[in-house]
PDB file of C-alpha atoms in Angstrom:
ATOM      1  CA  PRO A  13     -39.285 -11.989  15.928  1.00 53.00           C
ATOM      2  CA  ALA A  14     -35.903 -10.543  14.910  1.00 63.00           C
ATOM      3  CA  ARG A  15     -37.497  -8.496  12.110  1.00 70.00           C
ATOM      4  CA  ALA A  16     -40.049  -7.148  14.579  1.00 76.00           C
ATOM      5  CA  VAL A  17     -37.243  -6.080  16.907  1.00 75.00           C
ATOM      6  CA  LEU A  18     -35.414  -4.323  14.080  1.00 72.00           C
ATOM      7  CA  ASP A  19     -38.604  -2.579  12.991  1.00 77.00           C
ATOM      8  CA  TRP A  20     -39.172  -1.421  16.573  1.00 82.00           C
ATOM      9  CA  VAL A  21     -35.594  -0.059  16.811  1.00 78.00           C
ATOM     10  CA  TYR A  22     -35.950   1.807  13.505  1.00 78.00           C
ATOM     11  CA  THR A  23     -39.273   3.253  14.654  1.00 82.00           C
ATOM     12  CA  GLN A  24     -37.651   4.473  17.889  1.00 82.00           C
ATOM     13  CA  ILE A  25     -34.771   6.028  15.929  1.00 81.00           C
ATOM     14  CA  ALA A  26     -37.166   7.723  13.481  1.00 81.00           C
ATOM     15  CA  GLU A  27     -39.310   9.049  16.359  1.00 84.00           C
ATOM     16  CA  ALA A  28     -36.139  10.548  17.863  1.00 82.00           C
ATOM     17  CA  GLY A  29     -35.778  12.668  14.716  1.00 81.00           C
ATOM     18  CA  PHE A  30     -33.232  10.639  12.723  1.00 77.00           C
ATOM     19  CA  GLU A  31     -33.819   9.631   9.113  1.00 74.00           C
ATOM     20  CA  PHE A  32     -32.622   6.787   6.917  1.00 67.00           C
ATOM     21  CA  SER A  33     -31.615   7.523   3.324  1.00 66.00           C
ATOM     22  CA  THR A  34     -32.615   3.974   2.380  1.00 66.00           C
ATOM     23  CA  PRO A  35     -34.576   1.385   4.288  1.00 60.00           C
ATOM     24  CA  PRO A  36     -32.268  -0.596   6.592  1.00 60.00           C
ATOM     25  CA  VAL A  37     -31.327  -4.019   5.250  1.00 67.00           C
ATOM     26  CA  ARG A  38     -28.750  -6.663   6.100  1.00 69.00           C
ATOM     27  CA  TRP A  39     -25.248  -5.711   5.090  1.00 71.00           C
ATOM     28  CA  TYR A  40     -23.259  -7.909   2.736  1.00 79.00           C
ATOM     29  CA  THR A  41     -20.147  -5.746   2.857  1.00 80.00           C
ATOM     30  CA  VAL A  42     -18.540  -3.652   5.573  1.00 80.00           C
ATOM     31  CA  LEU A  43     -15.634  -1.355   4.654  1.00 81.00           C
ATOM     32  CA  GLY A  44     -15.289  -3.327   1.432  1.00 85.00           C
ATOM     33  CA  PHE A  45     -14.988  -6.700   3.172  1.00 90.00           C
ATOM     34  CA  GLY A  46     -17.499  -9.476   2.579  1.00 89.00           C
ATOM     35  CA  VAL A  47     -19.892 -10.280   5.424  1.00 88.00           C
ATOM     36  CA  THR A  48     -21.336 -13.743   5.973  1.00 87.00           C
ATOM     37  CA  ARG A  49     -23.610 -14.762   8.811  1.00 84.00           C
ATOM     38  CA  ASP A  50     -24.168 -18.064  10.502  1.00 84.00           C
ATOM     39  CA  ASP A  51     -27.440 -17.661  12.357  1.00 78.00           C
ATOM     40  CA  ALA A  52     -27.154 -21.073  14.003  1.00 81.00           C
ATOM     41  CA  ALA A  53     -23.711 -20.323  15.453  1.00 82.00           C
ATOM     42  CA  ARG A  54     -24.653 -16.641  15.979  1.00 81.00           C
ATOM     43  CA  THR A  55     -21.522 -15.384  14.238  1.00 86.00           C
ATOM     44  CA  VAL A  56     -20.588 -12.821  11.616  1.00 87.00           C
ATOM     45  CA  THR A  57     -17.449 -13.388   9.525  1.00 90.00           C
ATOM     46  CA  LEU A  58     -15.589 -10.678   7.613  1.00 91.00           C
ATOM     47  CA  THR A  59     -13.568 -11.925   4.625  1.00 93.00           C
ATOM     48  CA  ALA A  60     -11.509 -10.352   1.844  1.00 94.00           C
ATOM     49  CA  ARG A  61     -12.277 -12.764  -1.004  1.00 94.00           C
ATOM     50  CA  ARG A  62     -12.812 -10.049  -3.606  1.00 93.00           C
ATOM     51  CA  GLN A  63      -9.649  -8.136  -2.694  1.00 94.00           C
ATOM     52  CA  ILE A  64      -7.493 -11.269  -2.620  1.00 95.00           C
ATOM     53  CA  THR A  65      -8.821 -12.458  -5.983  1.00 94.00           C
ATOM     54  CA  GLU A  66      -8.184  -9.077  -7.611  1.00 95.00           C
ATOM     55  CA  LEU A  67      -4.675  -8.871  -6.139  1.00 95.00           C
ATOM     56  CA  ALA A  68      -3.859 -12.402  -7.300  1.00 94.00           C
ATOM     57  CA  ASN A  69      -5.036 -11.583 -10.825  1.00 94.00           C
ATOM     58  CA  GLU A  70      -2.862  -8.481 -10.865  1.00 94.00           C
ATOM     59  CA  HIS A  71       0.298  -9.675  -9.103  1.00 94.00           C
ATOM     60  CA  LEU A  72       0.412 -13.465  -9.439  1.00 91.00           C
ATOM     61  CA  ALA A  73      -0.880 -13.864 -13.001  1.00 85.00           C
ATOM     62  CA  ASP A  74       2.634 -13.720 -14.448  1.00 80.00           C
ATOM     63  CA  GLU A  75       4.104 -16.215 -11.970  1.00 75.00           C
ATOM     64  CA  SER A  76       5.441 -19.244 -13.816  1.00 58.00           C
ATOM     65  CA  GLN A  77       4.849 -21.671 -10.957  1.00 58.00           C
ATOM     66  CA  ALA A  78       1.851 -21.978  -8.670  1.00 61.00           C
ATOM     67  CA  SER A  79       2.829 -21.419  -5.073  1.00 74.00           C
ATOM     68  CA  ASN A  80       1.084 -22.757  -1.988  1.00 82.00           C
ATOM     69  CA  PRO A  81       3.186 -21.673   1.019  1.00 85.00           C
ATOM     70  CA  SER A  82       2.345 -23.265   4.357  1.00 86.00           C
ATOM     71  CA  THR A  83       2.765 -19.994   6.284  1.00 89.00           C
ATOM     72  CA  PRO A  84       2.661 -16.327   5.303  1.00 90.00           C
ATOM     73  CA  ASP A  85       6.004 -15.666   7.013  1.00 89.00           C
ATOM     74  CA  THR A  86       9.532 -16.925   6.258  1.00 90.00           C
ATOM     75  CA  LYS A  87      13.078 -16.350   7.393  1.00 92.00           C
ATOM     76  CA  GLU A  88      13.669 -14.486   4.132  1.00 92.00           C
ATOM     77  CA  ILE A  89      11.102 -11.870   5.127  1.00 92.00           C
ATOM     78  CA  HIS A  90      12.945 -11.264   8.405  1.00 91.00           C
ATOM     79  CA  GLU A  91      16.261 -10.854   6.606  1.00 92.00           C
ATOM     80  CA  LEU A  92      15.185  -8.257   4.045  1.00 92.00           C
ATOM     81  CA  GLU A  93      17.860  -5.656   3.472  1.00 91.00           C
ATOM     82  CA  PRO A  94      17.313  -2.118   2.196  1.00 90.00           C
ATOM     83  CA  PRO A  95      18.591  -1.377  -1.301  1.00 88.00           C
ATOM     84  CA  GLY A  96      22.086  -0.021  -1.695  1.00 88.00           C
ATOM     85  CA  VAL A  97      23.035   3.255  -3.286  1.00 90.00           C
ATOM     86  CA  GLU A  98      21.653   3.482  -6.794  1.00 88.00           C
ATOM     87  CA  THR A  99      22.013   5.896  -9.661  1.00 90.00           C
ATOM     88  CA  ASP A 100      19.126   7.884 -11.106  1.00 92.00           C
ATOM     89  CA  ALA A 101      19.115   5.576 -14.128  1.00 92.00           C
ATOM     90  CA  GLU A 102      18.871   2.474 -11.914  1.00 91.00           C
ATOM     91  CA  ALA A 103      16.062   4.046  -9.887  1.00 89.00           C
ATOM     92  CA  ALA A 104      14.199   4.929 -13.083  1.00 92.00           C
ATOM     93  CA  GLY A 105      14.546   1.331 -14.289  1.00 92.00           C
ATOM     94  CA  LEU A 106      12.975   0.069 -11.064  1.00 92.00           C
ATOM     95  CA  SER A 107      10.112   2.580 -11.094  1.00 92.00           C
ATOM     96  CA  GLU A 108       7.437   0.289 -12.580  1.00 94.00           C
ATOM     97  CA  MET A 109       8.284  -2.616 -10.242  1.00 93.00           C
ATOM     98  CA  ARG A 110       8.320  -0.280  -7.246  1.00 93.00           C
ATOM     99  CA  THR A 111       4.902   1.104  -8.116  1.00 95.00           C
ATOM    100  CA  LYS A 112       3.459  -2.428  -8.319  1.00 95.00           C
ATOM    101  CA  ALA A 113       5.228  -3.452  -5.101  1.00 95.00           C
ATOM    102  CA  ARG A 114       3.859  -0.436  -3.205  1.00 96.00           C
ATOM    103  CA  SER A 115       0.385  -1.154  -4.523  1.00 96.00           C
ATOM    104  CA  LEU A 116       0.515  -4.762  -3.332  1.00 96.00           C
ATOM    105  CA  LYS A 117       2.032  -3.900   0.029  1.00 97.00           C
ATOM    106  CA  GLY A 118      -0.599  -1.234   0.685  1.00 96.00           C
ATOM    107  CA  ALA A 119      -3.362  -3.682  -0.194  1.00 96.00           C
ATOM    108  CA  LEU A 120      -1.839  -6.297   2.146  1.00 97.00           C
ATOM    109  CA  ILE A 121      -1.988  -3.771   4.992  1.00 96.00           C
ATOM    110  CA  TYR A 122      -5.710  -3.351   4.292  1.00 95.00           C
ATOM    111  CA  VAL A 123      -6.380  -7.106   4.015  1.00 95.00           C
ATOM    112  CA  ALA A 124      -4.477  -7.734   7.285  1.00 94.00           C
ATOM    113  CA  GLN A 125      -7.501  -6.270   9.093  1.00 92.00           C
ATOM    114  CA  VAL A 126      -9.407  -9.486   8.433  1.00 92.00           C
ATOM    115  CA  HIS A 127      -6.357 -11.764   8.098  1.00 91.00           C
ATOM    116  CA  PRO A 128      -4.301 -11.105  11.237  1.00 92.00           C
ATOM    117  CA  ALA A 129      -1.985 -14.007  10.345  1.00 92.00           C
ATOM    118  CA  ILE A 130      -0.323 -11.831   7.701  1.00 95.00           C
ATOM    119  CA  ALA A 131       0.086  -8.706   9.849  1.00 95.00           C
ATOM    120  CA  HIS A 132       3.666  -9.341  11.009  1.00 95.00           C
ATOM    121  CA  ALA A 133       5.007 -10.499   7.646  1.00 95.00           C
ATOM    122  CA  THR A 134       3.251  -7.582   5.940  1.00 96.00           C
ATOM    123  CA  SER A 135       4.830  -5.185   8.413  1.00 95.00           C
ATOM    124  CA  ARG A 136       8.266  -6.577   7.589  1.00 95.00           C
ATOM    125  CA  VAL A 137       7.903  -6.284   3.804  1.00 96.00           C
ATOM    126  CA  CYS A 138       6.421  -2.793   4.182  1.00 95.00           C
ATOM    127  CA  SER A 139       9.540  -1.638   6.000  1.00 93.00           C
ATOM    128  CA  LEU A 140      10.977  -1.215   2.492  1.00 92.00           C
ATOM    129  CA  MET A 141       7.961   0.664   1.144  1.00 92.00           C
ATOM    130  CA  ALA A 142       9.956   3.797   0.259  1.00 91.00           C
ATOM    131  CA  ARG A 143      12.348   1.892  -2.027  1.00 92.00           C
ATOM    132  CA  PRO A 144      11.008  -1.617  -2.631  1.00 93.00           C
ATOM    133  CA  THR A 145      13.429  -4.256  -3.874  1.00 93.00           C
ATOM    134  CA  HIS A 146      12.707  -7.222  -6.132  1.00 93.00           C
ATOM    135  CA  ARG A 147      13.216  -9.415  -3.081  1.00 94.00           C
ATOM    136  CA  SER A 148      10.712  -7.491  -0.914  1.00 95.00           C
ATOM    137  CA  TYR A 149       8.179  -7.574  -3.768  1.00 95.00           C
ATOM    138  CA  SER A 150       8.740 -11.323  -4.091  1.00 93.00           C
ATOM    139  CA  CYS A 151       8.117 -11.727  -0.358  1.00 94.00           C
ATOM    140  CA  ALA A 152       4.905  -9.689  -0.641  1.00 95.00           C
ATOM    141  CA  LYS A 153       3.802 -11.999  -3.480  1.00 94.00           C
ATOM    142  CA  ARG A 154       4.493 -14.975  -1.206  1.00 93.00           C
ATOM    143  CA  ILE A 155       2.162 -13.515   1.420  1.00 95.00           C
ATOM    144  CA  LEU A 156      -0.464 -13.033  -1.298  1.00 95.00           C
ATOM    145  CA  ALA A 157      -0.001 -16.643  -2.451  1.00 93.00           C
ATOM    146  CA  TRP A 158      -0.664 -17.791   1.128  1.00 94.00           C
ATOM    147  CA  LEU A 159      -3.820 -15.647   1.187  1.00 94.00           C
ATOM    148  CA  VAL A 160      -5.025 -17.193  -2.067  1.00 93.00           C
ATOM    149  CA  SER A 161      -4.756 -20.662  -0.528  1.00 91.00           C
ATOM    150  CA  HIS A 162      -6.603 -19.432   2.607  1.00 92.00           C
ATOM    151  CA  ILE A 163      -9.140 -17.189   0.886  1.00 91.00           C
ATOM    152  CA  GLY A 164     -12.059 -18.374   3.034  1.00 88.00           C
ATOM    153  CA  LEU A 165     -10.479 -17.344   6.315  1.00 89.00           C
ATOM    154  CA  GLY A 166     -11.536 -14.163   8.023  1.00 90.00           C
ATOM    155  CA  VAL A 167     -12.325 -12.574  11.348  1.00 90.00           C
ATOM    156  CA  VAL A 168     -15.282 -14.111  13.198  1.00 88.00           C
ATOM    157  CA  PHE A 169     -17.379 -12.065  15.606  1.00 84.00           C
ATOM    158  CA  GLY A 170     -20.001 -13.421  17.964  1.00 79.00           C
ATOM    159  CA  GLY A 171     -20.711 -16.940  19.088  1.00 76.00           C
ATOM    160  CA  PRO A 172     -23.353 -18.927  20.946  1.00 72.00           C
ATOM    161  CA  GLN A 173     -21.997 -17.738  24.297  1.00 70.00           C
ATOM    162  CA  LEU A 174     -23.118 -14.155  23.563  1.00 66.00           C
ATOM    163  CA  ARG A 175     -26.659 -13.657  24.784  1.00 65.00           C
ATOM    164  CA  SER A 176     -26.654  -9.941  25.611  1.00 64.00           C
ATOM    165  CA  LEU A 177     -24.488  -6.846  25.484  1.00 61.00           C
ATOM    166  CA  ALA A 178     -23.446  -7.600  29.057  1.00 64.00           C
ATOM    167  CA  ASP A 179     -21.644 -10.708  27.787  1.00 64.00           C
ATOM    168  CA  LEU A 180     -19.244  -8.423  25.934  1.00 65.00           C
ATOM    169  CA  LEU A 181     -18.134  -6.661  29.124  1.00 65.00           C
ATOM    170  CA  PRO A 182     -15.174  -7.886  31.165  1.00 68.00           C
ATOM    171  CA  ARG A 183     -16.164  -9.896  34.234  1.00 69.00           C
ATOM    172  CA  GLY A 184     -16.894  -7.746  37.264  1.00 67.00           C
ATOM    173  CA  THR A 185     -17.683  -4.631  35.217  1.00 64.00           C
ATOM    174  CA  PRO A 186     -20.664  -2.728  36.646  1.00 63.00           C
ATOM    175  CA  GLN A 187     -23.624  -2.757  34.288  1.00 59.00           C
ATOM    176  CA  LEU A 188     -26.169  -0.103  33.562  1.00 55.00           C
ATOM    177  CA  PRO A 189     -29.701  -1.040  34.606  1.00 53.00           C
ATOM    178  CA  MET A 190     -31.359  -2.597  31.577  1.00 49.00           C
ATOM    179  CA  SER A 191     -34.069  -5.153  31.313  1.00 46.00           C
ATOM    180  CA  ALA A 192     -32.983  -8.542  30.056  1.00 47.00           C
ATOM    181  CA  SER A 193     -35.330  -8.307  27.082  1.00 43.00           C
ATOM    182  CA  ARG A 194     -34.104  -4.834  26.051  1.00 42.00           C
ATOM    183  CA  ASP A 195     -30.474  -5.893  26.467  1.00 45.00           C
ATOM    184  CA  TRP A 196     -31.036  -9.016  24.371  1.00 44.00           C
ATOM    185  CA  SER A 197     -33.011  -7.140  21.715  1.00 45.00           C
ATOM    186  CA  LEU A 198     -30.268  -4.560  21.269  1.00 46.00           C
ATOM    187  CA  ALA A 199     -27.589  -7.239  20.980  1.00 47.00           C
ATOM    188  CA  ARG A 200     -29.703  -9.150  18.462  1.00 47.00           C
ATOM    189  CA  CYS A 201     -30.244  -5.963  16.436  1.00 46.00           C
ATOM    190  CA  CYS A 202     -26.510  -5.320  16.283  1.00 48.00           C
ATOM    191  CA  TYR A 203     -25.939  -8.900  15.144  1.00 47.00           C
ATOM    192  CA  MET A 204     -28.744  -8.866  12.591  1.00 48.00           C
ATOM    193  CA  GLN A 205     -27.675  -5.551  11.071  1.00 48.00           C
ATOM    194  CA  LEU A 206     -24.092  -6.667  10.529  1.00 47.00           C
TER     195      LEU A 206
END
């Protein structure tokens, strides 16, 4: 039945004059994040497994000791200090580390979209993005180490309580007149396509 609903929606869209460059299929990635579905629980989960794995290979491969922090945040992250005055020679010596630190911090900002637990700590380490220090880079690596140990986590959308688009509206919000079957079909299409 769900395929029939999708086919009907695509037919309606095509009859309205829109075209598809490729036939619509289920998505396995959205904005680079992995998409997994649980049809029984009626949920869609976005994860960053690929990004986390690539970052770990790049930034944690040279770590001498495996780290498994219990939280992504620490007191050290909250006490990060900006670098002091440095000479041109000192700045040049830190150039390679700073490039790697900026790369990791930027990637953590992106991954925070599906891992909200790292958002605050990432914000703190990124406050030194202009002139990263060894300490701020170390803190960013700690956040990445936490992500590696929680690689399966992500943002979950949906749930068995959602039966129609009206369920997404705040209570008491006036609804447009829609039939129950049309409302349900549209919600199911949105779920199935993601």
